[in-house]
Short mmCIF file of C-alpha atoms in Angstrom, two decimals:
data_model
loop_
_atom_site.label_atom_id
_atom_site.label_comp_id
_atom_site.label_asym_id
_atom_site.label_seq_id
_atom_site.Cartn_x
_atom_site.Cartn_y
_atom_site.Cartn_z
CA UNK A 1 -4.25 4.48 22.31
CA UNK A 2 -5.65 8.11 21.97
CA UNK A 3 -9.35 9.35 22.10
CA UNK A 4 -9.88 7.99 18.46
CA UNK A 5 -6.55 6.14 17.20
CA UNK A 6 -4.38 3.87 17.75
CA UNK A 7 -0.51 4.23 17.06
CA UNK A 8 1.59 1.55 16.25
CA UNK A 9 5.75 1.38 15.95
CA UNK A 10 6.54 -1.57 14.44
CA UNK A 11 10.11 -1.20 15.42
CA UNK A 12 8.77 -2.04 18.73
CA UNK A 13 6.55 -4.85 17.96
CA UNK A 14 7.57 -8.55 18.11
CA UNK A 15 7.00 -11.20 15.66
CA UNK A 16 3.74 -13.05 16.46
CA UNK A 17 3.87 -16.42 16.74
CA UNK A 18 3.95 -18.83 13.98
CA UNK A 19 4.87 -15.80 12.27
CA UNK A 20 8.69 -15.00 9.92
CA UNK A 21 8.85 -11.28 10.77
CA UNK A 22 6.93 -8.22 11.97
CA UNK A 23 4.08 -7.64 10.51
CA UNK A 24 1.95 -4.21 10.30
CA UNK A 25 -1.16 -5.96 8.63
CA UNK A 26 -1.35 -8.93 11.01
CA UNK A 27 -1.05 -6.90 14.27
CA UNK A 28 -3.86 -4.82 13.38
CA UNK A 29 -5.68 -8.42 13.68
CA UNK A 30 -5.12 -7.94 17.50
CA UNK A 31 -7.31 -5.13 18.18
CA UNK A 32 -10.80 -5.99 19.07
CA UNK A 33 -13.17 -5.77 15.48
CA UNK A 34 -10.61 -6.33 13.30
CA UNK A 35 -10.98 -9.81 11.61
CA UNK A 36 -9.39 -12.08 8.53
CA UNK A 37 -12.06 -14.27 7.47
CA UNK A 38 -9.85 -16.03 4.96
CA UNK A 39 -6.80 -15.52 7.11
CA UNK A 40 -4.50 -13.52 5.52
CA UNK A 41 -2.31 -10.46 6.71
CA UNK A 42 -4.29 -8.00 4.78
CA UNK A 43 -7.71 -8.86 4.36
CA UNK A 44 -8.60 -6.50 7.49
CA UNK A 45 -12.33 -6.64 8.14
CA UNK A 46 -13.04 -4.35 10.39
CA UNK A 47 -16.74 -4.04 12.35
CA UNK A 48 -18.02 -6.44 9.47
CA UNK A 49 -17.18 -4.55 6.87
CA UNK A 50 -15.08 -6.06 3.88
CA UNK A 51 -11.71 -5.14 3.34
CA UNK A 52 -11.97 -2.89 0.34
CA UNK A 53 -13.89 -0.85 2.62
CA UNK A 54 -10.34 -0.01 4.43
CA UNK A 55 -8.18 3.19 3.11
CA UNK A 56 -4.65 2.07 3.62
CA UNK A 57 -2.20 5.06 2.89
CA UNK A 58 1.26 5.33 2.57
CA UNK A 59 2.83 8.79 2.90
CA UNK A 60 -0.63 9.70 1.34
CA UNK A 61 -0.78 7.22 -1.37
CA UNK A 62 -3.37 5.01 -1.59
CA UNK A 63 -2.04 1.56 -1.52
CA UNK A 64 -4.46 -0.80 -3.85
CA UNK A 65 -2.52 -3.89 -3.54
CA UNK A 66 -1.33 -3.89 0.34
CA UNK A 67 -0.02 -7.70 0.18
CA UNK A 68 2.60 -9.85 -1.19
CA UNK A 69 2.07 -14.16 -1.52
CA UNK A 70 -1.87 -13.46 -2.20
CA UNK A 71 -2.08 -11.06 1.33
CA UNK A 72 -0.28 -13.63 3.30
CA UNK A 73 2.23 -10.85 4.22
CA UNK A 74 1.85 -7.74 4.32
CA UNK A 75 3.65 -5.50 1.43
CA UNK A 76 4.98 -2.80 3.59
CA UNK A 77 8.28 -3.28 5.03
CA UNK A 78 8.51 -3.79 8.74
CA UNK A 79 12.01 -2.72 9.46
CA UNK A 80 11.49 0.91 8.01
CA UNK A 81 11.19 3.35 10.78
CA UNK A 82 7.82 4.89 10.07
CA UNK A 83 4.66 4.97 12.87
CA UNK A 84 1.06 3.22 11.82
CA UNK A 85 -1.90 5.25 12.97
CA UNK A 86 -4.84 3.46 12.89
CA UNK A 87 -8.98 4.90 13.51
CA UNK A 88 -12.24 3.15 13.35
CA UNK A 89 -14.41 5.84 14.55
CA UNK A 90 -14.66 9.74 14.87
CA UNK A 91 -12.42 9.74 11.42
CA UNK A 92 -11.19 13.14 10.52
CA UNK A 93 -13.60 14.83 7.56
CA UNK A 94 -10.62 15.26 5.71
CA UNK A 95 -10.37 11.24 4.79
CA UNK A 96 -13.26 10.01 2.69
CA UNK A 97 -13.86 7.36 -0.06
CA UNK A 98 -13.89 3.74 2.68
CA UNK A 99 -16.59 2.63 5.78
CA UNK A 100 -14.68 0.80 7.92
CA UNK A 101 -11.16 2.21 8.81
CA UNK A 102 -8.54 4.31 8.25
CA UNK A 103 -4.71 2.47 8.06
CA UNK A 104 -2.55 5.44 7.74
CA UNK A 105 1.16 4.71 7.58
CA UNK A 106 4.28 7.47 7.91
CA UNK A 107 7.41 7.24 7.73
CA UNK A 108 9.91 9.20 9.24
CA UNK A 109 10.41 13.06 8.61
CA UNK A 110 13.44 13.17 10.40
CA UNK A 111 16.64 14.06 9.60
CA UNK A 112 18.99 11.38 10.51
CA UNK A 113 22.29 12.62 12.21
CA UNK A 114 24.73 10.16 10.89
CA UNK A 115 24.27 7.23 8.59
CA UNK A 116 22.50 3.96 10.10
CA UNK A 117 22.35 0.43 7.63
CA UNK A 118 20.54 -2.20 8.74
CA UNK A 119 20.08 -5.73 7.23
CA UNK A 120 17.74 -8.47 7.72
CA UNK A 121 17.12 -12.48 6.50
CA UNK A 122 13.99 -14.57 7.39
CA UNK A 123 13.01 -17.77 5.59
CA UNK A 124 11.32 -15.88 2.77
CA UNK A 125 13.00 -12.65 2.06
CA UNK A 126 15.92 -10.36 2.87
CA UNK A 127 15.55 -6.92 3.64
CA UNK A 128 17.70 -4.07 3.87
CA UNK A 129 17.39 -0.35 5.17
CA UNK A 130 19.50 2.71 4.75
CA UNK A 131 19.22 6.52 6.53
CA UNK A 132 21.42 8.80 5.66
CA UNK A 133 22.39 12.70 6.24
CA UNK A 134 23.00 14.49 3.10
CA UNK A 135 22.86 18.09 3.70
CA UNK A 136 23.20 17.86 7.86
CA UNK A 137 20.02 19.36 10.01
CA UNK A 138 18.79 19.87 5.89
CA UNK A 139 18.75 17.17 3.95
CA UNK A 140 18.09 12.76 4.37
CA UNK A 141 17.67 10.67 2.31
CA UNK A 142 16.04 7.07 3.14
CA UNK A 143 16.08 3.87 1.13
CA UNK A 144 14.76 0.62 1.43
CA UNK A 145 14.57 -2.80 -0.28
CA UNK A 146 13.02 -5.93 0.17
CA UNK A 147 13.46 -9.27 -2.29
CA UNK A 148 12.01 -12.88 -1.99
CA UNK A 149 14.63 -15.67 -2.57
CA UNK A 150 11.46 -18.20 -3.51
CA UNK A 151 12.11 -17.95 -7.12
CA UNK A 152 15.69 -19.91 -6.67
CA UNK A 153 15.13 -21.80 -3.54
CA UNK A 154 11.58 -22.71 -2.35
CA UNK A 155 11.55 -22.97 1.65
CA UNK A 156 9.17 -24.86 4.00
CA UNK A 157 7.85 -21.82 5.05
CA UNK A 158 7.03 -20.73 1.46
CA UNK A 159 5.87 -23.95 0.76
CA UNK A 160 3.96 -24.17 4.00
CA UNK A 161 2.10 -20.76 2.69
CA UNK A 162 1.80 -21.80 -0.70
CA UNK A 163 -0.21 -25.21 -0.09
CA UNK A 164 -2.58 -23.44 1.72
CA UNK A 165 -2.90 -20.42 -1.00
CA UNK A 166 -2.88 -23.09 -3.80
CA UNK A 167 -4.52 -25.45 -2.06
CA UNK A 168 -7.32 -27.68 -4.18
CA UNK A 169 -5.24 -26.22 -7.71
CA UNK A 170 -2.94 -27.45 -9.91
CA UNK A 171 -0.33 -25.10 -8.47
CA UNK A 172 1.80 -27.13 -6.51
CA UNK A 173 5.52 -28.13 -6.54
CA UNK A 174 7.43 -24.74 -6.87
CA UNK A 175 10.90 -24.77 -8.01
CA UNK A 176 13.46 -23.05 -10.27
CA UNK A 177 10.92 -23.49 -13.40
CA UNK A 178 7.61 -22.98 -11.59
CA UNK A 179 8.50 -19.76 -9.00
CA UNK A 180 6.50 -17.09 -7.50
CA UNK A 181 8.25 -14.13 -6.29
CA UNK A 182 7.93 -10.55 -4.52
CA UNK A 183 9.65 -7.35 -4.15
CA UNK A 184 9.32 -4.06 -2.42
CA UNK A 185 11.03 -0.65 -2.46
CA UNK A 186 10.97 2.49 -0.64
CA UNK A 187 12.82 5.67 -0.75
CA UNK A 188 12.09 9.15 0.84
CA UNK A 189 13.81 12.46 0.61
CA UNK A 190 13.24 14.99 3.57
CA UNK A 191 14.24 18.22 3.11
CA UNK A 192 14.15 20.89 5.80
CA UNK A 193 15.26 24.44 4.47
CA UNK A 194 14.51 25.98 7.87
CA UNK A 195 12.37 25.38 11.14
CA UNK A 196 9.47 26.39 9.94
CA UNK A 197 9.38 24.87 6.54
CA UNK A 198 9.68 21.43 5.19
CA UNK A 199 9.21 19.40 2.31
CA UNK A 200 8.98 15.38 1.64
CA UNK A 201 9.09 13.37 -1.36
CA UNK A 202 8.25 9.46 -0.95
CA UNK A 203 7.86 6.64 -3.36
CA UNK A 204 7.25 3.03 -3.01
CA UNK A 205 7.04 -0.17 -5.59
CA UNK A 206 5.35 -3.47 -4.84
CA UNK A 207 5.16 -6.71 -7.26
CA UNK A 208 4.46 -9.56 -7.23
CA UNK A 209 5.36 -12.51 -9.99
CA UNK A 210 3.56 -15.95 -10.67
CA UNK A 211 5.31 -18.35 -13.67
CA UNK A 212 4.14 -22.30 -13.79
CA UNK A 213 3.68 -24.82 -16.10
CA UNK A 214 2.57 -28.23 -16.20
CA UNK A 215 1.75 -31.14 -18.45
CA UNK A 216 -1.68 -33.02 -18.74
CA UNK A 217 -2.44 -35.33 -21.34
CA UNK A 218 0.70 -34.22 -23.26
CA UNK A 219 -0.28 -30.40 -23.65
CA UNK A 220 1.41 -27.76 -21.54
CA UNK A 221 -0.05 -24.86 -20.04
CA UNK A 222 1.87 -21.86 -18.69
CA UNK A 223 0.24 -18.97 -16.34
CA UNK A 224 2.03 -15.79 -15.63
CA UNK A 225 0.63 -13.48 -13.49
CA UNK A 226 2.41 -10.14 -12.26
CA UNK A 227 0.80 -7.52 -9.86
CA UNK A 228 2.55 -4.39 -9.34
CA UNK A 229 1.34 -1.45 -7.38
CA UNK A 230 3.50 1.75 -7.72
CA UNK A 231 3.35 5.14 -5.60
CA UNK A 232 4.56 8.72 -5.55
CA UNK A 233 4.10 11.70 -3.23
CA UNK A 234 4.74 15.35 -2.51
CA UNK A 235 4.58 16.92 0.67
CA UNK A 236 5.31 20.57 1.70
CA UNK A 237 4.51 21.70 4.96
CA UNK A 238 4.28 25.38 6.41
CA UNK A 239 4.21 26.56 9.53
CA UNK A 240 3.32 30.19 9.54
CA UNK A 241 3.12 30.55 13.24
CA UNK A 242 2.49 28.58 16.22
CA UNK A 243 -1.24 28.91 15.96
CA UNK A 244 -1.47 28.74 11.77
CA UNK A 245 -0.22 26.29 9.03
CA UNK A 246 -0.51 24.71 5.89
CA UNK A 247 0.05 21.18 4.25
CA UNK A 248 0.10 20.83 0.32
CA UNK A 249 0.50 17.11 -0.60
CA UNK A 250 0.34 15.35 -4.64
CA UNK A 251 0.20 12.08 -4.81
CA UNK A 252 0.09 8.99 -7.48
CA UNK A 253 -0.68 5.38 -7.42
CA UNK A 254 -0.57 2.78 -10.22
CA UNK A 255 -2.14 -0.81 -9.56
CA UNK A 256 -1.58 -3.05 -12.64
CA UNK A 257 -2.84 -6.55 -12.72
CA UNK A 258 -1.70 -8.78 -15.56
CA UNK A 259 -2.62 -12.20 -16.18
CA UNK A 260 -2.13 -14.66 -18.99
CA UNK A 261 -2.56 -18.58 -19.72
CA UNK A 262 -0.90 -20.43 -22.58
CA UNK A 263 -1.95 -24.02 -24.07
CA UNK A 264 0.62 -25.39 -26.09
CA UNK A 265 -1.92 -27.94 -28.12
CA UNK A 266 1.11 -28.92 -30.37
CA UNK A 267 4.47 -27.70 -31.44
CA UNK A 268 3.28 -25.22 -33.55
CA UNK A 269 -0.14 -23.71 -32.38
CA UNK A 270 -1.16 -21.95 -28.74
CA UNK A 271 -4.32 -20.80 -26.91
CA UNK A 272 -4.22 -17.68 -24.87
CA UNK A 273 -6.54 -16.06 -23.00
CA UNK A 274 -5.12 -12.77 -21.61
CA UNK A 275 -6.57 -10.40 -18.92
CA UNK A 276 -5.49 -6.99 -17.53
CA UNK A 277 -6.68 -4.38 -14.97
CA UNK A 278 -5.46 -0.77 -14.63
CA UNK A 279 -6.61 1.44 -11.60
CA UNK A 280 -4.43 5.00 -11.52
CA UNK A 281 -5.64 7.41 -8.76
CA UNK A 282 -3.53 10.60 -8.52
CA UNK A 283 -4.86 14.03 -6.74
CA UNK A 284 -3.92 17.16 -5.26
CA UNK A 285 -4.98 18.52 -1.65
CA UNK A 286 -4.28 21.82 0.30
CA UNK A 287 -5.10 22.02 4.13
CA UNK A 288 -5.01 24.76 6.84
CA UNK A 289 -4.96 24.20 10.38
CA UNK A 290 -5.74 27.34 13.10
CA UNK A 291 -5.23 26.75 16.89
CA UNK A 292 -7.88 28.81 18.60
CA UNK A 293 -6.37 28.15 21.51
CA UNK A 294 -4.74 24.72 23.81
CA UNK A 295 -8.30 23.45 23.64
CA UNK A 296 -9.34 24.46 20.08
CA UNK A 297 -8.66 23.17 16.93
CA UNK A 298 -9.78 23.91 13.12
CA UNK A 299 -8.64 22.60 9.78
CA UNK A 300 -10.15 23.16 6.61
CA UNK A 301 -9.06 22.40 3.25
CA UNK A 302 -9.67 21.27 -0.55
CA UNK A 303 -8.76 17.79 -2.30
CA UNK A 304 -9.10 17.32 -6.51
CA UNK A 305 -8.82 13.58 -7.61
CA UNK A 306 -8.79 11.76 -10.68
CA UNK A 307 -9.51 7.68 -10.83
CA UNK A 308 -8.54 6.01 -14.33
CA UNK A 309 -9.85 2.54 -13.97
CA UNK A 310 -10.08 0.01 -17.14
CA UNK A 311 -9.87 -3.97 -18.01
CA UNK A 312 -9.36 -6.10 -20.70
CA UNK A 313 -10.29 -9.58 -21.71
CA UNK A 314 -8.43 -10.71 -24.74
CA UNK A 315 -8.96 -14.74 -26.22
CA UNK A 316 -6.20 -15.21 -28.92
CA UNK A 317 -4.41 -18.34 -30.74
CA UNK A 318 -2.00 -18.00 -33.64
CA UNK A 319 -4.59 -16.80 -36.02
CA UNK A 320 -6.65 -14.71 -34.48
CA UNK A 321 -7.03 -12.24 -31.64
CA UNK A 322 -10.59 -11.77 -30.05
CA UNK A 323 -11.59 -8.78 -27.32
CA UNK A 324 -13.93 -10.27 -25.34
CA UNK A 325 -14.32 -7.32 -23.10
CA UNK A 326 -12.65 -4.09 -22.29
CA UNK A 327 -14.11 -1.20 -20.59
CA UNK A 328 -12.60 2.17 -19.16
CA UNK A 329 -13.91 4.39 -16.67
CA UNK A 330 -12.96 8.08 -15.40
CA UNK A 331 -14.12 10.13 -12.84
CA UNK A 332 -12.67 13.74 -11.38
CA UNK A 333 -13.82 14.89 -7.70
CA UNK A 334 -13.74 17.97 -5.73
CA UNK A 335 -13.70 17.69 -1.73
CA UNK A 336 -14.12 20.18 0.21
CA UNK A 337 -13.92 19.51 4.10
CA UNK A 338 -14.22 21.63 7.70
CA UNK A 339 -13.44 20.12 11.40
CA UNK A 340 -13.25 21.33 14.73
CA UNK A 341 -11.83 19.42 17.93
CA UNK A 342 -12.11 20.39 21.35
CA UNK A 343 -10.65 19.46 24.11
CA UNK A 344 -11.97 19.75 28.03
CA UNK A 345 -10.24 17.70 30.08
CA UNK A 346 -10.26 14.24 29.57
CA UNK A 347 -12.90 14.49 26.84
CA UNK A 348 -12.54 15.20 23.34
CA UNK A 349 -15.28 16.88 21.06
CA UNK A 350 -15.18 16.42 17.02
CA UNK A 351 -17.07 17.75 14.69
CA UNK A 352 -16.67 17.70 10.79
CA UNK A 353 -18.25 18.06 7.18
CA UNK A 354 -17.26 16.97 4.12
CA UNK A 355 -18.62 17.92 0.18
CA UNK A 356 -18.04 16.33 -2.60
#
């Protein structure tokens, strides 16, 4: 705990109880103001606010679907080495857009000096990491992966988790036929041409996948769902002295939600209704930082980004094919952003504005 964070390693945190692995999400549910209402890993509310209200990034990307099993775990992978910082208050003026709090997440920059694997099995998922020196001192490379076995063999802890997502449905059950799965993927390249310059490219995939059937009053129905939330980023950072330097960063995400139900009235004919949202948010930022002095601190910088968000609502059977609704929106903004910290002793000053 700083003056206005809070770090978190989750290579050094323990599984909670009750609980099949690590979990970033859920520990943040420790710290006094943060809440789950409907108890789930990732719908923080933090102070009262709700939990769209929290910016969640990854390397910089902003992570629209943060969950996998309906936000019972959380979608970022615990055995990664990366470090969680985490503010409430006195939020730098270069972070915008959300209310309540700021869930940064970073994995690690370093270059690793030999090559470290690492593999792991709970009773949902296995997991496995790899770090490894390309170029040495230069060049890493760092992949990881992370697949539910649900689909082929439903456990009692899935099961436990699924009654009480799908409880009062018709989802119940799960087996070879009628699975739900999820997978997630990282990789990072770190690149460090000399001591004064490095660069960083990250990207992540999440999804999630829903297939079930059943049979009432000799008509079958089939729902498919699949949820995917997809991330890319750029970093390049300068250091031009030991007072000045500069951070460029581009970054991408891609949250797709697809849904669709199927009635099977009779051999020949179906029902479908079919619905689909799209958000893509990709942007550029640039970013100096000047040390005055020990004490003295000032960043400044410039951010352009571009939201693309649309849905559909399509009703269709084997004649015809309605749109019920579909809308698309688009937006472009310019931020512009100045801070100053000081520090005297143990007290810490901050001061920031932000245009948009």
């Amino acid at each position: 705990k700083s003056s206005n964070q809070i770090q978190l390693f989750p290579e050094k945190i323990e599984a909670l109880p009750g609980v099949t692995d690590t979990d970033i999400l859920l520990s943040l549910q420790q710290l006094p103001g943060v809440k789950s209402p409907n108890e789930t890993a990732s719908g923080l509310y933090v102070r009262g606010g709700s939990f769209d209200q929290n910016l969640i990034l990854w390397d910089g990307i902003r992570m629209y679907h943060p969950g996998h099993l309906y936000g019972m775990i959380s979608a970022f992978n615990p055995n990664i080495s990366q470090t969680v910082d985490y503010q409430n208050k006195a939020t730098d003026a270069r972070y915008g857009e959300r209310l309540s709090s700021l869930i940064s997440i970073h994995s690690s920059d370093e270059i690793p000096t030999k090559t470290k694997v690492s593999a792991g099995l709970n009773a949902l998922n296995a997991d496995v990491y790899l770090q490894t020196p390309i170029v040495k001192n230069k060049l890493g490379l760092q992949l990881a992966g992370r697949k539910s076995f649900t689909q082929w063999w439903p456990s009692p802890t899935f099961n436990a988790l699924a009654n009480k997502v799908f409880q009062n449905t018709r989802f119940k059950d799960f087996d070879e036929q009628n699975k739900f799965g999820f997978e997630d993927f990282t990789t990072k390249l770190n690149y460090k041409p000399n001591a004064k310059t490095d660069f960083s490219a990250t990207a992540i995939w999440i999804d999630n996948q829903l297939d079930f059937s059943t049979l009432e009053n000799l008509t079958t129905q089939n729902q498919k769902m699949n949820i995917t939330n997809q991330g890319y980023s750029f970093v390049w950072n300068q250091r031009y002295s030991d007072r000045f330097s500069q951070r460029v960063l581009l970054h991408y995400s891609g949250y797709v939600f697809n849904y669709r139900k199927t009635k099977y009235p009779t051999e020949t004919t179906f029902e479908q209704f079919v619905k689909r949202n799209r958000v893509t948010d990709s942007g550029a930022e640039i970013s100096w930082k000047y040390k005055a002095s020990d004490d003295l601190q000032f960043e400044a910088g410039y951010q352009l980004s571009g939201y693309d968000i649309s849905h559909s609502f399509n009703s269709l059977n084997q004649d015809i094919n309605i749109q019920l609704d579909q809308k698309q929106g688009f937006n472009r903004t310019h931020n512009l952003y100045l801070s100053a910290k000081y520090e005297f002793k143990k007290w810490l000053f901050q001061t920031g504005l932000r245009y948009s």
